Amino acid sequence: MTEVRPAVLEDADQLARIHVDTWRATYTGLIPDTVIAGLSLNSSVQRWRDVLPTTPPRHCFVALDVTGDVIGFVRRGPSRDEGAAPTTGEVQSLYVHPEHWNTGAGRALLDTATTELRDDGFTDATLWVLTGNARARRFYERCGWHTDGRTQHDHRRGVVLDEVSYRRGL
Ligand SMILES: CC(C)(COP(=O)(O)OP(=O)(O)OC[C@H]1O[C@@H](n2cnc3c(N)ncnc32)[C@H](O)[C@@H]1OP(=O)(O)O)[C@@H](O)C(=O)NCCC(=O)NCCS
């Protein structure tokens, strides 16, 4: 069983490393090489140091390996989509370091996020995934999520990313 606990400020360095390494492993070939080349560990550490203190309690969780190292994270909260029902939550990001894929960490983090959303009174949840991210889409489908017919062009880091929405009841 993967241990999962709320993230703390001291996790910032590890979270940044996971973020950058996972982007490189997952998005090379899916998004422009210039974006991948521009990823910076230092900037990511700074972003996490800014974000963690302002994140509401129990909205960001980390997964640990048997030695206690942080190997993945999930962020959850109310849906950020325009016009979303107040009862719709969102899994805002889910990343497991590539060295720890297929060990159950992703499932443990996703289960934590959906349980926390349900405990807060949300009745369903959505998430956005890159249309070409076949591995993640397969993972979500095995975990009971389904596409809900929505797509978007997300403008991030100077590029346009095609994303598809997944949804599940809680
Ligand atoms: C998508 C992602 C979060 C999945 O995380 P993960 O830790 O690999 O997920 P799990 O290990 O829980 O499950 C993956 C597979 O491993 C299997 N698995 C789980 N525990 C296992 C174990 N102990 N031994 C072997 N296989 C195992 C699961 O059954 C699952 O297989 P399936 O998809 O055929 O059902 C991860 O690949 C990732 O971070 N990808 C890059 C970032 C990304 O795309 N995030 C989503 C963006 S929205």
CSV table of C-alpha atoms and ligand atoms in Angstrom, one decimal:
chain,number,residue,atom,x,y,z
A,1,MET,CA,0.0,0.0,0.0
A,2,THR,CA,1.3,3.4,-1.0
A,3,GLU,CA,1.3,5.9,1.9
A,4,VAL,CA,-0.4,9.2,1.1
A,5,ARG,CA,-0.3,12.4,3.3
A,6,PRO,CA,-1.0,16.1,2.9
A,7,ALA,CA,1.8,18.1,1.3
A,8,VAL,CA,3.9,20.4,3.4
A,9,LEU,CA,6.2,23.3,2.5
A,10,GLU,CA,9.3,21.1,3.0
A,11,ASP,CA,8.1,19.0,0.0
A,12,ALA,CA,8.7,21.8,-2.4
A,13,ASP,CA,12.0,20.5,-3.8
A,14,GLN,CA,10.7,17.0,-4.3
A,15,LEU,CA,7.5,18.2,-5.9
A,16,ALA,CA,9.4,20.4,-8.3
A,17,ARG,CA,11.7,17.4,-9.3
A,18,ILE,CA,8.6,15.2,-9.9
A,19,HIS,CA,6.9,17.9,-11.9
A,20,VAL,CA,9.9,18.6,-14.2
A,21,ASP,CA,10.9,14.9,-14.7
A,22,THR,CA,7.3,13.8,-15.3
A,23,TRP,CA,6.7,16.6,-17.8
A,24,ARG,CA,9.9,15.5,-19.7
A,25,ALA,CA,8.9,11.8,-19.7
A,26,THR,CA,5.3,12.3,-20.6
A,27,TYR,CA,5.0,15.3,-22.8
A,28,THR,CA,8.1,15.0,-25.1
A,29,GLY,CA,6.6,14.5,-28.5
A,30,LEU,CA,3.2,15.7,-27.4
A,31,ILE,CA,4.1,19.4,-26.9
A,32,PRO,CA,6.7,21.5,-28.6
A,33,ASP,CA,10.3,20.7,-27.8
A,34,THR,CA,10.9,24.4,-26.9
A,35,VAL,CA,8.5,24.0,-23.9
A,36,ILE,CA,10.3,20.9,-22.7
A,37,ALA,CA,13.7,22.5,-23.1
A,38,GLY,CA,12.5,25.6,-21.2
A,39,LEU,CA,11.5,23.6,-18.1
A,40,SER,CA,13.5,24.8,-15.1
A,41,LEU,CA,13.8,23.0,-11.8
A,42,ASN,CA,14.7,26.3,-9.9
A,43,SER,CA,11.6,28.0,-11.2
A,44,SER,CA,9.4,25.0,-10.4
A,45,VAL,CA,10.8,25.0,-6.8
A,46,GLN,CA,10.0,28.6,-6.4
A,47,ARG,CA,6.4,28.1,-7.8
A,48,TRP,CA,5.9,25.3,-5.2
A,49,ARG,CA,7.2,27.5,-2.4
A,50,ASP,CA,4.7,30.1,-3.4
A,51,VAL,CA,1.8,27.8,-4.0
A,52,LEU,CA,2.0,25.5,-0.9
A,53,PRO,CA,1.4,28.1,1.8
A,54,THR,CA,-1.7,29.4,0.0
A,55,THR,CA,-3.1,25.9,-0.8
A,56,PRO,CA,-6.2,25.1,1.4
A,57,PRO,CA,-5.6,22.2,3.9
A,58,ARG,CA,-6.0,18.7,2.4
A,59,HIS,CA,-6.1,20.0,-1.2
A,60,CYS,CA,-2.6,18.8,-2.2
A,61,PHE,CA,-1.4,15.3,-1.2
A,62,VAL,CA,1.9,13.5,-1.7
A,63,ALA,CA,2.6,9.7,-2.1
A,64,LEU,CA,5.6,8.2,-0.4
A,65,ASP,CA,7.7,5.2,-1.3
A,66,VAL,CA,8.8,2.7,1.3
A,67,THR,CA,11.8,4.8,2.3
A,68,GLY,CA,9.6,7.9,2.9
A,69,ASP,CA,10.6,9.7,-0.3
A,70,VAL,CA,8.0,11.7,-2.1
A,71,ILE,CA,7.2,10.1,-5.5
A,72,GLY,CA,4.0,11.7,-6.6
A,73,PHE,CA,1.3,14.3,-5.9
A,74,VAL,CA,-2.3,15.2,-6.5
A,75,ARG,CA,-4.1,18.5,-6.3
A,76,ARG,CA,-7.9,18.7,-5.9
A,77,GLY,CA,-10.5,21.4,-5.3
A,78,PRO,CA,-13.7,22.8,-6.7
A,79,SER,CA,-14.1,22.8,-10.4
A,80,ARG,CA,-12.4,25.8,-12.0
A,81,ASP,CA,-14.5,25.5,-15.2
A,82,GLU,CA,-16.7,28.5,-16.1
A,83,GLY,CA,-20.3,27.7,-15.2
A,84,ALA,CA,-19.5,24.5,-13.3
A,85,ALA,CA,-22.0,23.4,-10.7
A,86,PRO,CA,-20.9,24.2,-7.1
A,87,THR,CA,-21.2,20.4,-6.4
A,88,THR,CA,-18.6,19.6,-9.1
A,89,GLY,CA,-15.0,19.1,-7.8
A,90,GLU,CA,-11.9,18.8,-9.9
A,91,VAL,CA,-8.7,16.7,-9.9
A,92,GLN,CA,-6.4,19.6,-10.9
A,93,SER,CA,-3.2,17.7,-11.4
A,94,LEU,CA,-1.8,14.2,-10.8
A,95,TYR,CA,1.8,13.3,-11.3
A,96,VAL,CA,3.8,10.2,-10.3
A,97,HIS,CA,7.6,10.2,-11.0
A,98,PRO,CA,8.3,7.9,-14.0
A,99,GLU,CA,10.6,5.7,-11.9
A,100,HIS,CA,7.5,4.8,-9.8
A,101,TRP,CA,4.9,4.2,-12.5
A,102,ASN,CA,2.9,1.0,-12.2
A,103,THR,CA,3.4,0.7,-8.5
A,104,GLY,CA,-0.1,1.8,-7.4
A,105,ALA,CA,0.9,5.3,-6.4
A,106,GLY,CA,-1.3,6.9,-9.1
A,107,ARG,CA,-4.3,5.0,-7.9
A,108,ALA,CA,-3.7,5.8,-4.3
A,109,LEU,CA,-3.4,9.5,-5.0
A,110,LEU,CA,-6.5,9.5,-7.2
A,111,ASP,CA,-8.5,7.6,-4.6
A,112,THR,CA,-7.4,10.1,-1.9
A,113,ALA,CA,-8.5,13.1,-4.1
A,114,THR,CA,-11.9,11.7,-4.9
A,115,THR,CA,-12.5,10.6,-1.2
A,116,GLU,CA,-11.6,14.1,0.0
A,117,LEU,CA,-13.9,15.7,-2.6
A,118,ARG,CA,-16.8,13.4,-1.6
A,119,ASP,CA,-16.2,14.2,2.1
A,120,ASP,CA,-16.4,17.9,1.3
A,121,GLY,CA,-19.8,17.4,-0.3
A,122,PHE,CA,-19.0,17.3,-4.0
A,123,THR,CA,-21.2,14.9,-5.9
A,124,ASP,CA,-19.1,14.6,-9.1
A,125,ALA,CA,-15.7,15.5,-10.3
A,126,THR,CA,-14.0,16.4,-13.6
A,127,LEU,CA,-10.4,16.6,-14.8
A,128,TRP,CA,-8.6,17.8,-18.0
A,129,VAL,CA,-6.1,15.6,-19.7
A,130,LEU,CA,-4.0,16.2,-22.9
A,131,THR,CA,-5.9,14.5,-25.8
A,132,GLY,CA,-2.7,12.7,-26.8
A,133,ASN,CA,-1.8,11.4,-23.3
A,134,ALA,CA,-2.9,7.8,-24.0
A,135,ARG,CA,-1.3,6.4,-20.8
A,136,ALA,CA,-3.2,8.8,-18.5
A,137,ARG,CA,-6.4,8.4,-20.4
A,138,ARG,CA,-6.2,4.6,-20.1
A,139,PHE,CA,-5.4,4.9,-16.4
A,140,TYR,CA,-8.4,7.2,-15.7
A,141,GLU,CA,-10.8,4.9,-17.7
A,142,ARG,CA,-9.6,1.9,-15.6
A,143,CYS,CA,-10.3,4.0,-12.5
A,144,GLY,CA,-14.0,4.6,-13.5
A,145,TRP,CA,-13.7,8.0,-15.3
A,146,HIS,CA,-15.4,8.6,-18.6
A,147,THR,CA,-15.2,11.4,-21.2
A,148,ASP,CA,-18.0,13.9,-21.0
A,149,GLY,CA,-17.9,15.3,-24.5
A,150,ARG,CA,-16.0,18.5,-23.6
A,151,THR,CA,-12.7,19.6,-25.2
A,152,GLN,CA,-10.7,22.7,-24.7
A,153,HIS,CA,-7.6,24.5,-26.1
A,154,ASP,CA,-5.6,25.4,-23.1
A,155,HIS,CA,-3.2,28.3,-23.6
A,156,ARG,CA,-0.3,27.5,-21.3
A,157,ARG,CA,3.5,28.3,-21.4
A,158,GLY,CA,3.0,30.0,-24.7
A,159,VAL,CA,1.5,27.0,-26.5
A,160,VAL,CA,-2.0,25.8,-27.2
A,161,LEU,CA,-2.7,22.4,-25.6
A,162,ASP,CA,-5.7,20.3,-26.8
A,163,GLU,CA,-7.4,18.7,-23.8
A,164,VAL,CA,-10.3,16.4,-23.2
A,165,SER,CA,-12.5,16.4,-20.1
A,166,TYR,CA,-13.2,13.3,-17.9
A,167,ARG,CA,-15.9,13.0,-15.3
A,168,ARG,CA,-17.1,10.6,-12.6
A,169,GLY,CA,-19.7,10.5,-9.9
A,170,LEU,CA,-18.4,10.5,-6.3
B,1,LIG,C1,-1.1,8.5,-15.1
B,1,LIG,C2,-0.3,8.3,-13.9
B,1,LIG,C3,-0.7,9.3,-12.8
B,1,LIG,C4,-0.6,6.9,-13.4
B,1,LIG,O1,0.2,6.7,-12.2
B,1,LIG,P1,0.7,5.2,-11.8
B,1,LIG,O2,1.4,5.4,-10.5
B,1,LIG,O3,1.6,4.7,-12.9
B,1,LIG,O4,-0.6,4.4,-11.7
B,1,LIG,P2,-0.8,3.0,-10.9
B,1,LIG,O5,0.5,2.4,-10.7
B,1,LIG,O6,-1.8,3.2,-9.8
B,1,LIG,O7,-1.7,2.3,-12.1
B,1,LIG,C5,-1.1,2.1,-13.3
B,1,LIG,C6,-1.1,0.6,-13.7
B,1,LIG,O8,-0.2,-0.1,-12.9
B,1,LIG,C7,-0.9,-1.2,-12.4
B,1,LIG,N1,-0.4,-1.5,-11.0
B,1,LIG,C8,-0.8,-0.9,-9.9
B,1,LIG,N2,-0.1,-1.4,-8.8
B,1,LIG,C9,0.8,-2.3,-9.4
B,1,LIG,C10,1.8,-3.1,-8.8
B,1,LIG,N3,2.0,-3.1,-7.5
B,1,LIG,N4,2.5,-3.8,-9.7
B,1,LIG,C11,2.3,-3.8,-11.0
B,1,LIG,N5,1.3,-3.1,-11.6
B,1,LIG,C12,0.6,-2.3,-10.8
B,1,LIG,C13,-2.3,-0.8,-12.3
B,1,LIG,O9,-3.2,-1.9,-12.3
B,1,LIG,C14,-2.5,0.0,-13.6
B,1,LIG,O10,-2.6,-0.8,-14.6
B,1,LIG,P3,-3.8,-0.6,-15.6
B,1,LIG,O11,-3.7,0.8,-16.1
B,1,LIG,O12,-3.5,-1.6,-16.7
B,1,LIG,O13,-5.0,-0.9,-14.8
B,1,LIG,C15,1.2,8.3,-14.2
B,1,LIG,O14,1.5,7.5,-15.2
B,1,LIG,C16,1.7,9.7,-14.4
B,1,LIG,O15,2.1,10.5,-13.5
B,1,LIG,N6,1.8,10.1,-15.7
B,1,LIG,C17,2.4,11.4,-16.2
B,1,LIG,C18,1.6,12.6,-15.7
B,1,LIG,C19,0.2,12.5,-16.3
B,1,LIG,O16,0.0,12.1,-17.4
B,1,LIG,N7,-0.7,12.9,-15.4
B,1,LIG,C20,-2.1,13.0,-15.7
B,1,LIG,C21,-2.3,14.3,-16.4
B,1,LIG,S1,-4.0,14.8,-16.3
